[in-house]
Amino acid sequence: MTKIFFLGECMVELRELDDATMGQSFAGDVYNSAVYMKRCYPKLAVAMITAIGRDRLSEKMLSRFNSEDLDTQFVFQHPSKVSGMYFIETDSAGERRFTYWRNDSAAKKVVQFLNDDVVEQLTSADMLFFSGIPLAIIEQDSRVAFWQKLEHLKLAGVKLVFDPNYRAQLWANKADAIEQFNKAFQISDIALPGIEDLNVLYGISSAAEAIDFFQQYQLEELVIKDGPKSVVTLTGTDLQSHKIIPVTNVVDTTSAGDAFNGVYLGARLSGRTVSEAVQLGAKAAGTVIQHPGAIAPLAAFKQAMSE
Ligand code: ADP
């Protein structure tokens, strides 16, 4: 069975329903991708690598992982830390605002659970996906160990996949993020950057500039997401620009890129061509943005994907 690990953080999401009531769900970039991959490709073994707490909400999160059919063998429960949380609100101008409680989350400690024995077990994976968010949150003194573990997995034949999701507030400064992202590009086999993130960090404003930038790295597959404009892929010397059908009824773009990533990679692992995988990833992303929140309701998502 083909096996993919998603390494990162899932958080408790709070959203105001009315003055007295909060709606609560779970979200986080790598988790969102894992969910959409598994929903579309149930034959793939999709696993989370993260640390959560032992509190009630962490237990509920673990149950949610299980109900989404994600493998939780490498979901570690920290004895004293709890899971991170955020509150999402839409201000009077229609802009989304996030307030986070994640500075002391269990997920920041994930590297300490990845001992040699665990890393050896992780070598059974075909692919490991990580993003700029786990790079931002893992503790500074775990970084050297983190890169060594990834290096070990790569040498064992696990394909490493990176999405440079950038959240400025999680980093001390841009230079630090750039240094860590460059390491990630260096070690990765596949990268799935969005132009917006590349723009903030590297001043890249088009897919063509991104292609030039990535010449310095040895990526097997490069997938550049540019919102509704296009997806540009480079596989070996095969450069393709794929048209995206813009969605007119955009409700909430949260996790568009995550849905794309999960479904694109699932399609590729299931033998689809790059072009087919882009269309499937785009269809998933185009569906997710017509629903509020990171995770679209299962029935509506499955229905849209089957059309
Ligand atoms: P990221 O969230 O990683 O920055 P993008 O904003 O480029 O990525 O969005 C990811 C994918 O979501 C795009 O490649 C596209 O397939 C889809 N998408 C985003 N916005 C739209 C839109 N307005 N209409 C249709 N598809 C969209």
mmCIF file of C-alpha atoms and ligand atoms in Angstrom:
data_model
loop_
_atom_site.group_PDB
_atom_site.id
_atom_site.type_symbol
_atom_site.label_atom_id
_atom_site.label_comp_id
_atom_site.label_asym_id
_atom_site.label_seq_id
_atom_site.Cartn_x
_atom_site.Cartn_y
_atom_site.Cartn_z
ATOM 1 C CA MET A 1 0.000 0.000 0.000
ATOM 2 C CA THR A 2 1.365 3.389 -0.962
ATOM 3 C CA LYS A 3 1.968 5.429 2.185
ATOM 4 C CA ILE A 4 2.196 9.197 2.682
ATOM 5 C CA PHE A 5 3.054 11.064 5.848
ATOM 6 C CA PHE A 6 1.935 14.632 6.529
ATOM 7 C CA LEU A 7 4.145 16.369 9.091
ATOM 8 C CA GLY A 8 2.913 19.503 10.834
ATOM 9 C CA GLU A 9 0.321 21.023 13.107
ATOM 10 C CA CYS A 10 -3.427 20.709 13.331
ATOM 11 C CA MET A 11 -5.230 23.287 15.451
ATOM 12 C CA VAL A 12 -8.549 23.776 17.136
ATOM 13 C CA GLU A 13 -10.533 26.271 15.059
ATOM 14 C CA LEU A 14 -13.098 28.600 16.642
ATOM 15 C CA ARG A 15 -15.599 30.616 14.658
ATOM 16 C CA GLU A 16 -18.347 32.827 16.075
ATOM 17 C CA LEU A 17 -21.832 31.578 15.184
ATOM 18 C CA ASP A 18 -23.681 34.233 17.163
ATOM 19 C CA ASP A 19 -22.946 36.477 20.160
ATOM 20 C CA ALA A 20 -23.147 33.576 22.585
ATOM 21 C CA THR A 21 -21.980 30.597 20.530
ATOM 22 C CA MET A 22 -18.712 29.428 18.995
ATOM 23 C CA GLY A 23 -18.515 26.810 16.275
ATOM 24 C CA GLN A 24 -15.515 24.544 16.708
ATOM 25 C CA SER A 25 -13.621 22.472 14.169
ATOM 26 C CA PHE A 26 -10.058 21.413 13.380
ATOM 27 C CA ALA A 27 -7.687 22.702 10.705
ATOM 28 C CA GLY A 28 -4.058 23.267 9.761
ATOM 29 C CA ASP A 29 -2.403 23.218 6.357
ATOM 30 C CA VAL A 30 -0.863 19.734 6.303
ATOM 31 C CA TYR A 31 -3.902 18.233 8.026
ATOM 32 C CA ASN A 32 -6.202 19.815 5.425
ATOM 33 C CA SER A 33 -4.113 18.301 2.622
ATOM 34 C CA ALA A 34 -4.147 14.885 4.305
ATOM 35 C CA VAL A 35 -7.943 14.981 4.632
ATOM 36 C CA TYR A 36 -8.523 15.876 0.985
ATOM 37 C CA MET A 37 -6.024 13.301 -0.243
ATOM 38 C CA LYS A 38 -7.677 10.522 1.754
ATOM 39 C CA ARG A 39 -11.209 11.581 0.741
ATOM 40 C CA CYS A 40 -10.259 11.360 -2.938
ATOM 41 C CA TYR A 41 -7.854 8.416 -2.739
ATOM 42 C CA PRO A 42 -9.030 6.048 0.006
ATOM 43 C CA LYS A 43 -6.648 3.331 -1.196
ATOM 44 C CA LEU A 44 -3.629 5.399 -0.164
ATOM 45 C CA ALA A 45 -2.427 5.091 3.438
ATOM 46 C CA VAL A 46 -2.429 8.692 4.663
ATOM 47 C CA ALA A 47 -0.821 9.386 8.028
ATOM 48 C CA MET A 48 -0.284 12.414 10.236
ATOM 49 C CA ILE A 49 2.967 13.077 12.076
ATOM 50 C CA THR A 50 2.292 15.586 14.818
ATOM 51 C CA ALA A 51 2.137 16.164 18.544
ATOM 52 C CA ILE A 52 -1.092 17.011 20.356
ATOM 53 C CA GLY A 53 -2.016 17.186 24.034
ATOM 54 C CA ARG A 54 -3.907 14.899 26.357
ATOM 55 C CA ASP A 55 -6.674 17.432 26.978
ATOM 56 C CA ARG A 56 -10.270 16.939 25.890
ATOM 57 C CA LEU A 57 -9.907 18.957 22.667
ATOM 58 C CA SER A 58 -6.767 17.062 21.682
ATOM 59 C CA GLU A 59 -8.657 13.805 22.237
ATOM 60 C CA LYS A 60 -11.430 15.138 20.006
ATOM 61 C CA MET A 61 -8.821 16.070 17.402
ATOM 62 C CA LEU A 62 -7.455 12.542 17.499
ATOM 63 C CA SER A 63 -10.975 11.166 17.010
ATOM 64 C CA ARG A 64 -11.398 13.503 14.041
ATOM 65 C CA PHE A 65 -8.165 12.211 12.477
ATOM 66 C CA ASN A 66 -9.563 8.697 12.872
ATOM 67 C CA SER A 67 -12.971 9.600 11.488
ATOM 68 C CA GLU A 68 -11.243 11.075 8.410
ATOM 69 C CA ASP A 69 -9.494 7.682 8.089
ATOM 70 C CA LEU A 70 -6.048 9.110 8.727
ATOM 71 C CA ASP A 71 -3.447 6.797 10.241
ATOM 72 C CA THR A 72 -2.624 8.106 13.738
ATOM 73 C CA GLN A 73 0.257 5.803 14.661
ATOM 74 C CA PHE A 74 2.610 8.797 14.687
ATOM 75 C CA VAL A 75 0.319 11.263 16.448
ATOM 76 C CA PHE A 76 2.160 11.756 19.733
ATOM 77 C CA GLN A 77 0.461 12.989 22.892
ATOM 78 C CA HIS A 78 2.582 15.383 24.914
ATOM 79 C CA PRO A 79 2.139 14.918 28.672
ATOM 80 C CA SER A 80 1.757 18.624 29.532
ATOM 81 C CA LYS A 81 1.293 20.752 26.386
ATOM 82 C CA VAL A 82 -2.040 21.248 24.630
ATOM 83 C CA SER A 83 -2.966 21.682 20.975
ATOM 84 C CA GLY A 84 -2.810 25.109 19.360
ATOM 85 C CA MET A 85 -5.999 27.090 18.722
ATOM 86 C CA TYR A 86 -7.144 29.977 16.563
ATOM 87 C CA PHE A 87 -10.167 32.185 16.261
ATOM 88 C CA ILE A 88 -11.213 33.252 12.782
ATOM 89 C CA GLU A 89 -13.388 36.308 12.238
ATOM 90 C CA THR A 90 -14.447 38.382 9.280
ATOM 91 C CA ASP A 91 -14.166 42.113 9.951
ATOM 92 C CA SER A 92 -16.548 44.783 8.671
ATOM 93 C CA ALA A 93 -14.528 45.104 5.419
ATOM 94 C CA GLY A 94 -14.944 41.391 4.719
ATOM 95 C CA GLU A 95 -11.265 40.647 5.532
ATOM 96 C CA ARG A 96 -10.500 37.472 7.477
ATOM 97 C CA ARG A 97 -8.589 37.948 10.713
ATOM 98 C CA PHE A 98 -6.949 35.204 12.754
ATOM 99 C CA THR A 99 -6.082 35.273 16.438
ATOM 100 C CA TYR A 100 -3.757 32.435 17.459
ATOM 101 C CA TRP A 101 -2.997 30.646 20.702
ATOM 102 C CA ARG A 102 -0.213 28.393 19.470
ATOM 103 C CA ASN A 103 3.066 29.734 20.893
ATOM 104 C CA ASP A 104 3.237 26.922 23.414
ATOM 105 C CA SER A 105 1.479 24.190 21.452
ATOM 106 C CA ALA A 106 2.344 20.507 21.647
ATOM 107 C CA ALA A 107 3.093 20.440 17.908
ATOM 108 C CA LYS A 108 6.168 22.632 18.451
ATOM 109 C CA LYS A 109 7.665 19.662 20.268
ATOM 110 C CA VAL A 110 7.105 17.085 17.538
ATOM 111 C CA VAL A 111 10.820 16.610 16.768
ATOM 112 C CA GLN A 112 11.505 15.287 20.264
ATOM 113 C CA PHE A 113 9.147 12.379 19.578
ATOM 114 C CA LEU A 114 10.979 11.433 16.384
ATOM 115 C CA ASN A 115 13.631 9.218 17.958
ATOM 116 C CA ASP A 116 15.806 6.869 15.892
ATOM 117 C CA ASP A 117 13.336 4.039 16.259
ATOM 118 C CA VAL A 118 10.431 6.194 14.989
ATOM 119 C CA VAL A 119 12.505 7.578 12.106
ATOM 120 C CA GLU A 120 13.373 4.019 11.105
ATOM 121 C CA GLN A 121 9.658 3.206 10.985
ATOM 122 C CA LEU A 122 9.020 6.331 8.898
ATOM 123 C CA THR A 123 11.379 5.021 6.207
ATOM 124 C CA SER A 124 8.521 2.725 5.152
ATOM 125 C CA ALA A 125 6.784 5.762 3.611
ATOM 126 C CA ASP A 126 6.721 6.508 -0.089
ATOM 127 C CA MET A 127 6.345 10.225 0.513
ATOM 128 C CA LEU A 128 6.567 12.790 3.305
ATOM 129 C CA PHE A 129 4.893 16.169 2.949
ATOM 130 C CA PHE A 130 5.831 19.191 5.064
ATOM 131 C CA SER A 131 5.311 22.931 4.745
ATOM 132 C CA GLY A 132 6.645 26.281 5.857
ATOM 133 C CA ILE A 133 4.429 26.143 8.927
ATOM 134 C CA PRO A 134 6.111 23.196 10.674
ATOM 135 C CA LEU A 135 9.455 24.807 9.780
ATOM 136 C CA ALA A 136 8.301 27.971 11.541
ATOM 137 C CA ILE A 137 6.946 26.343 14.668
ATOM 138 C CA ILE A 138 9.492 23.636 15.526
ATOM 139 C CA GLU A 139 11.819 24.886 18.206
ATOM 140 C CA GLN A 140 15.085 26.460 17.075
ATOM 141 C CA ASP A 141 17.197 23.987 19.015
ATOM 142 C CA SER A 142 15.463 21.089 17.221
ATOM 143 C CA ARG A 143 16.245 22.350 13.738
ATOM 144 C CA VAL A 144 19.558 20.554 13.244
ATOM 145 C CA ALA A 145 17.997 17.271 14.370
ATOM 146 C CA PHE A 146 14.964 17.889 12.159
ATOM 147 C CA TRP A 147 17.048 18.295 8.992
ATOM 148 C CA GLN A 148 19.161 15.250 9.876
ATOM 149 C CA LYS A 149 16.018 13.140 10.214
ATOM 150 C CA LEU A 150 14.683 14.355 6.875
ATOM 151 C CA GLU A 151 18.066 13.638 5.285
ATOM 152 C CA HIS A 152 17.908 10.101 6.671
ATOM 153 C CA LEU A 153 14.421 9.590 5.216
ATOM 154 C CA LYS A 154 15.504 10.942 1.848
ATOM 155 C CA LEU A 155 18.486 8.597 1.733
ATOM 156 C CA ALA A 156 16.116 5.736 2.557
ATOM 157 C CA GLY A 157 14.096 6.607 -0.561
ATOM 158 C CA VAL A 158 11.204 8.608 0.918
ATOM 159 C CA LYS A 159 10.186 11.376 -1.506
ATOM 160 C CA LEU A 160 10.117 14.734 0.263
ATOM 161 C CA VAL A 161 7.481 17.275 -0.738
ATOM 162 C CA PHE A 162 7.441 20.909 0.396
ATOM 163 C CA ASP A 163 4.938 23.751 0.192
ATOM 164 C CA PRO A 164 6.552 27.037 1.305
ATOM 165 C CA ASN A 165 3.467 28.322 3.119
ATOM 166 C CA TYR A 166 4.676 31.510 4.801
ATOM 167 C CA ARG A 167 3.076 33.050 7.898
ATOM 168 C CA ALA A 168 5.080 36.151 8.822
ATOM 169 C CA GLN A 169 3.936 36.221 12.449
ATOM 170 C CA LEU A 170 5.462 32.787 13.105
ATOM 171 C CA TRP A 171 8.993 33.891 12.184
ATOM 172 C CA ALA A 172 11.482 36.132 13.999
ATOM 173 C CA ASN A 173 12.349 37.741 10.654
ATOM 174 C CA LYS A 174 12.207 37.102 6.903
ATOM 175 C CA ALA A 175 15.876 36.142 6.640
ATOM 176 C CA ASP A 176 15.338 33.247 9.030
ATOM 177 C CA ALA A 177 12.383 31.983 6.999
ATOM 178 C CA ILE A 178 14.339 32.309 3.746
ATOM 179 C CA GLU A 179 17.252 30.327 5.180
ATOM 180 C CA GLN A 180 14.970 27.498 6.314
ATOM 181 C CA PHE A 181 12.922 27.500 3.098
ATOM 182 C CA ASN A 182 16.116 27.335 1.006
ATOM 183 C CA LYS A 183 17.152 24.242 2.973
ATOM 184 C CA ALA A 184 13.727 22.750 2.303
ATOM 185 C CA PHE A 185 13.974 23.399 -1.449
ATOM 186 C CA GLN A 186 17.435 21.859 -1.434
ATOM 187 C CA ILE A 187 16.349 18.621 0.191
ATOM 188 C CA SER A 188 12.932 18.252 -1.485
ATOM 189 C CA ASP A 189 12.042 16.170 -4.527
ATOM 190 C CA ILE A 190 8.785 17.985 -5.204
ATOM 191 C CA ALA A 191 7.776 21.589 -4.405
ATOM 192 C CA LEU A 192 4.302 23.111 -4.633
ATOM 193 C CA PRO A 193 4.784 26.855 -4.064
ATOM 194 C CA GLY A 194 2.098 29.526 -4.351
ATOM 195 C CA ILE A 195 3.178 32.753 -6.065
ATOM 196 C CA GLU A 196 1.944 34.884 -3.148
ATOM 197 C CA ASP A 197 4.359 33.264 -0.693
ATOM 198 C CA LEU A 198 7.250 33.421 -3.175
ATOM 199 C CA ASN A 199 6.471 37.083 -3.716
ATOM 200 C CA VAL A 200 6.652 38.067 -0.061
ATOM 201 C CA LEU A 201 9.897 36.187 0.546
ATOM 202 C CA TYR A 202 11.779 36.314 -2.748
ATOM 203 C CA GLY A 203 10.095 39.142 -4.695
ATOM 204 C CA ILE A 204 8.951 36.655 -7.340
ATOM 205 C CA SER A 205 5.787 37.866 -9.069
ATOM 206 C CA SER A 206 5.138 35.420 -11.909
ATOM 207 C CA ALA A 207 5.355 31.733 -12.716
ATOM 208 C CA ALA A 208 8.139 32.490 -15.247
ATOM 209 C CA GLU A 209 10.232 34.159 -12.527
ATOM 210 C CA ALA A 210 9.545 31.223 -10.234
ATOM 211 C CA ILE A 211 10.767 28.763 -12.879
ATOM 212 C CA ASP A 212 14.026 30.757 -13.151
ATOM 213 C CA PHE A 213 14.424 30.878 -9.386
ATOM 214 C CA PHE A 214 14.029 27.112 -8.990
ATOM 215 C CA GLN A 215 16.739 26.339 -11.604
ATOM 216 C CA GLN A 216 19.242 26.313 -8.723
ATOM 217 C CA TYR A 217 17.507 23.335 -7.083
ATOM 218 C CA GLN A 218 17.255 19.717 -8.218
ATOM 219 C CA LEU A 219 13.485 19.301 -8.039
ATOM 220 C CA GLU A 220 11.958 16.343 -9.800
ATOM 221 C CA GLU A 221 8.583 18.029 -9.973
ATOM 222 C CA LEU A 222 7.722 21.714 -9.523
ATOM 223 C CA VAL A 223 4.113 22.873 -9.307
ATOM 224 C CA ILE A 224 3.555 26.636 -9.169
ATOM 225 C CA LYS A 225 0.107 27.764 -8.033
ATOM 226 C CA ASP A 226 -1.055 31.206 -9.070
ATOM 227 C CA GLY A 227 -4.610 31.375 -7.719
ATOM 228 C CA PRO A 228 -7.253 31.421 -10.457
ATOM 229 C CA LYS A 229 -4.654 32.532 -13.063
ATOM 230 C CA SER A 230 -2.813 29.294 -13.778
ATOM 231 C CA VAL A 231 -0.822 26.363 -12.510
ATOM 232 C CA VAL A 232 2.596 25.959 -14.129
ATOM 233 C CA THR A 233 4.427 22.654 -13.827
ATOM 234 C CA LEU A 234 7.977 21.616 -14.596
ATOM 235 C CA THR A 235 8.791 17.916 -14.635
ATOM 236 C CA GLY A 236 12.294 17.297 -15.959
ATOM 237 C CA THR A 237 12.305 19.496 -19.049
ATOM 238 C CA ASP A 238 8.543 19.297 -19.549
ATOM 239 C CA LEU A 239 7.166 22.778 -18.855
ATOM 240 C CA GLN A 240 3.376 23.088 -18.956
ATOM 241 C CA SER A 241 0.958 25.890 -18.214
ATOM 242 C CA HIS A 242 -2.472 24.690 -17.113
ATOM 243 C CA LYS A 243 -5.638 26.779 -17.342
ATOM 244 C CA ILE A 244 -7.773 27.116 -14.229
ATOM 245 C CA ILE A 245 -11.504 27.757 -14.527
ATOM 246 C CA PRO A 246 -12.155 30.664 -12.140
ATOM 247 C CA VAL A 247 -14.842 30.102 -9.529
ATOM 248 C CA THR A 248 -17.306 32.964 -9.421
ATOM 249 C CA ASN A 249 -18.943 32.056 -6.119
ATOM 250 C CA VAL A 250 -15.868 32.303 -3.838
ATOM 251 C CA VAL A 251 -16.982 32.080 -0.200
ATOM 252 C CA ASP A 252 -13.668 31.497 1.617
ATOM 253 C CA THR A 253 -10.274 30.750 0.029
ATOM 254 C CA THR A 254 -8.900 29.121 3.201
ATOM 255 C CA SER A 255 -7.138 25.879 2.323
ATOM 256 C CA ALA A 256 -7.477 26.188 -1.475
ATOM 257 C CA GLY A 257 -3.766 25.458 -1.800
ATOM 258 C CA ASP A 258 -3.970 22.657 0.774
ATOM 259 C CA ALA A 259 -6.811 20.905 -1.050
ATOM 260 C CA PHE A 260 -4.925 21.302 -4.312
ATOM 261 C CA ASN A 261 -1.766 19.794 -2.775
ATOM 262 C CA GLY A 262 -3.506 16.769 -1.256
ATOM 263 C CA VAL A 263 -5.466 15.875 -4.362
ATOM 264 C CA TYR A 264 -2.634 16.639 -6.811
ATOM 265 C CA LEU A 265 -0.220 14.384 -4.908
ATOM 266 C CA GLY A 266 -2.853 11.680 -4.417
ATOM 267 C CA ALA A 267 -3.524 11.686 -8.146
ATOM 268 C CA ARG A 268 0.180 11.487 -8.990
ATOM 269 C CA LEU A 269 0.680 8.608 -6.533
ATOM 270 C CA SER A 270 -2.279 6.871 -8.174
ATOM 271 C CA GLY A 271 -0.649 7.016 -11.599
ATOM 272 C CA ARG A 272 -2.279 10.134 -13.079
ATOM 273 C CA THR A 273 -0.327 12.410 -15.433
ATOM 274 C CA VAL A 274 0.779 15.851 -14.251
ATOM 275 C CA SER A 275 -1.929 17.466 -16.337
ATOM 276 C CA GLU A 276 -4.704 15.194 -14.998
ATOM 277 C CA ALA A 277 -3.447 15.695 -11.444
ATOM 278 C CA VAL A 278 -3.521 19.501 -11.833
ATOM 279 C CA GLN A 279 -7.111 19.396 -13.088
ATOM 280 C CA LEU A 280 -8.159 17.166 -10.164
ATOM 281 C CA GLY A 281 -6.301 19.330 -7.637
ATOM 282 C CA ALA A 282 -7.882 22.464 -9.115
ATOM 283 C CA LYS A 283 -11.328 20.893 -8.997
ATOM 284 C CA ALA A 284 -10.883 20.089 -5.311
ATOM 285 C CA ALA A 285 -9.574 23.601 -4.561
ATOM 286 C CA GLY A 286 -12.391 25.183 -6.582
ATOM 287 C CA THR A 287 -14.902 23.185 -4.527
ATOM 288 C CA VAL A 288 -13.370 23.974 -1.147
ATOM 289 C CA ILE A 289 -13.430 27.743 -1.753
ATOM 290 C CA GLN A 290 -17.202 27.608 -2.209
ATOM 291 C CA HIS A 291 -17.573 26.550 1.442
ATOM 292 C CA PRO A 292 -16.611 28.394 4.632
ATOM 293 C CA GLY A 293 -13.652 27.072 6.637
ATOM 294 C CA ALA A 294 -10.750 24.811 5.757
ATOM 295 C CA ILE A 295 -12.593 21.500 5.524
ATOM 296 C CA ALA A 296 -15.615 21.337 3.219
ATOM 297 C CA PRO A 297 -18.507 19.094 4.287
ATOM 298 C CA LEU A 298 -17.801 15.506 3.195
ATOM 299 C CA ALA A 299 -21.011 14.921 1.212
ATOM 300 C CA ALA A 300 -20.798 18.199 -0.732
ATOM 301 C CA PHE A 301 -17.109 17.637 -1.450
ATOM 302 C CA LYS A 302 -17.590 14.071 -2.681
ATOM 303 C CA GLN A 303 -20.559 15.098 -4.788
ATOM 304 C CA ALA A 304 -18.595 17.923 -6.465
ATOM 305 C CA MET A 305 -15.590 15.667 -7.127
ATOM 306 C CA SER A 306 -17.759 13.003 -8.741
ATOM 307 C CA GLU A 307 -19.353 15.445 -11.230
HETATM 308 P P1 ADP B 1 -2.029 28.926 -2.120
HETATM 309 O O1 ADP B 1 -3.277 28.833 -1.281
HETATM 310 O O2 ADP B 1 -1.063 27.808 -1.904
HETATM 311 O O3 ADP B 1 -1.393 30.293 -2.127
HETATM 312 P P2 ADP B 1 -3.454 29.546 -4.559
HETATM 313 O O4 ADP B 1 -4.036 30.769 -3.969
HETATM 314 O O5 ADP B 1 -2.692 29.697 -5.804
HETATM 315 O O6 ADP B 1 -2.523 28.704 -3.595
HETATM 316 O O7 ADP B 1 -4.677 28.539 -4.784
HETATM 317 C C1 ADP B 1 -4.491 27.167 -4.902
HETATM 318 C C2 ADP B 1 -5.366 26.623 -5.986
HETATM 319 O O8 ADP B 1 -6.716 26.917 -5.696
HETATM 320 C C3 ADP B 1 -5.103 27.204 -7.341
HETATM 321 O O9 ADP B 1 -4.055 26.513 -7.985
HETATM 322 C C4 ADP B 1 -6.434 27.003 -8.034
HETATM 323 O O10 ADP B 1 -6.498 25.677 -8.523
HETATM 324 C C5 ADP B 1 -7.434 27.131 -6.894
HETATM 325 N N1 ADP B 1 -8.020 28.476 -6.850
HETATM 326 C C6 ADP B 1 -7.659 29.504 -6.045
HETATM 327 N N2 ADP B 1 -8.449 30.585 -6.262
HETATM 328 C C7 ADP B 1 -9.335 30.211 -7.222
HETATM 329 C C8 ADP B 1 -10.444 30.854 -7.894
HETATM 330 N N3 ADP B 1 -10.808 32.112 -7.621
HETATM 331 N N4 ADP B 1 -11.127 30.131 -8.816
HETATM 332 C C9 ADP B 1 -10.812 28.860 -9.098
HETATM 333 N N5 ADP B 1 -9.795 28.209 -8.513
HETATM 334 C C10 ADP B 1 -9.061 28.855 -7.590
#
